[in-house]
Amino acid sequence: FAIIEETFKDHHMSYNIPYHILDRYDQYDIISKYGVQDTVSRVILNIYGNGTTTILKNDTLAFYYSRIKYLNIKYGVNEDNDYFIGIRDGYENVRIPMEIGVLKKKNKIFFLILTSINGISNIEPNELSKLVKN
């Protein structure tokens, strides 16, 4: 999966960049950078949390599981975060069980996220990858 590079560091949202909230849940927000998206030639996925594991990675699929604190996606090494999922203020000790999938099909890249409806109930690693592969 040459187009994706993963890191597992405590990186926060880029600062002094205009973002808007795509979705807001009780314990976390999903945020996107404002503006028109350039053509994506590289994806840098940063997952920071507890128990982070790579479930599967090949030329067209990549799946990860973590109890996340932060998840950042950016499209260049020295670029600002294009997407950010992070724990909201007041929930700093909460970690969200989440499976993250990246699917490359033809000239498109899809990001898939599976978590429980309340964000804190446990999900098992491999649930999302089983759905996609079937």
Coordinates of C-alpha atoms in Angstrom, one line a residue, residues 22-87:
L22 CA -18.0 17.5 10.3
D23 CA -19.6 15.6 13.1
R24 CA -19.8 15.9 16.9
Y25 CA -20.3 13.1 19.3
D26 CA -20.5 13.0 23.1
Q27 CA -16.8 12.2 23.6
Y28 CA -15.1 13.2 20.3
D29 CA -15.3 15.5 17.2
I30 CA -14.5 14.8 13.6
I31 CA -13.0 17.9 12.0
S32 CA -11.9 18.8 8.5
K33 CA -9.7 21.6 7.1
Y34 CA -11.5 24.3 5.1
G35 CA -10.8 24.7 1.4
V36 CA -10.6 22.7 -1.8
Q37 CA -8.8 19.4 -1.6
D38 CA -5.8 19.0 -3.9
T39 CA -5.2 15.7 -5.7
V40 CA -4.0 13.2 -3.2
S41 CA -0.8 11.4 -4.0
R42 CA 0.2 10.4 -0.5
V43 CA -1.7 9.7 2.7
I44 CA -0.1 10.1 6.1
L45 CA -2.3 8.4 8.8
N46 CA -1.4 9.1 12.4
I47 CA -3.2 7.0 15.1
Y48 CA -2.5 7.7 18.7
G49 CA -4.2 5.6 21.4
N50 CA -4.0 2.4 23.4
G51 CA -3.6 -1.0 21.9
T52 CA -3.0 0.2 18.4
T53 CA -2.5 -2.6 15.9
T54 CA -2.2 -3.2 12.2
I55 CA -4.9 -5.8 11.3
L56 CA -4.2 -6.0 7.5
K57 CA -2.1 -4.1 5.0
N58 CA -1.7 -4.9 1.3
D59 CA -1.7 -3.1 -2.0
T60 CA -5.4 -2.1 -1.8
L61 CA -6.5 -2.4 1.8
A62 CA -5.2 -1.3 5.2
F63 CA -7.0 -1.8 8.5
Y64 CA -6.0 -0.6 12.0
Y65 CA -7.5 -1.0 15.4
S66 CA -7.0 1.3 18.4
R67 CA -8.6 2.8 21.4
I68 CA -7.9 6.3 20.0
K69 CA -7.2 9.6 21.6
Y70 CA -6.3 11.3 18.3
L71 CA -6.5 10.3 14.6
N72 CA -5.0 12.6 12.0
I73 CA -5.0 12.4 8.2
K74 CA -2.8 14.6 6.1
Y75 CA -1.8 14.5 2.5
G76 CA 1.9 15.5 2.7
V77 CA 4.8 15.2 5.1
N78 CA 5.0 19.0 5.8
E79 CA 1.3 19.7 5.4
D80 CA -1.3 20.5 8.0
N81 CA -3.8 17.9 9.1
D82 CA -6.6 17.6 6.6
Y83 CA -8.8 15.6 9.0
F84 CA -8.7 15.1 12.7
I85 CA -10.6 13.0 15.2
G86 CA -10.0 13.9 18.8
I87 CA -11.3 13.6 22.3

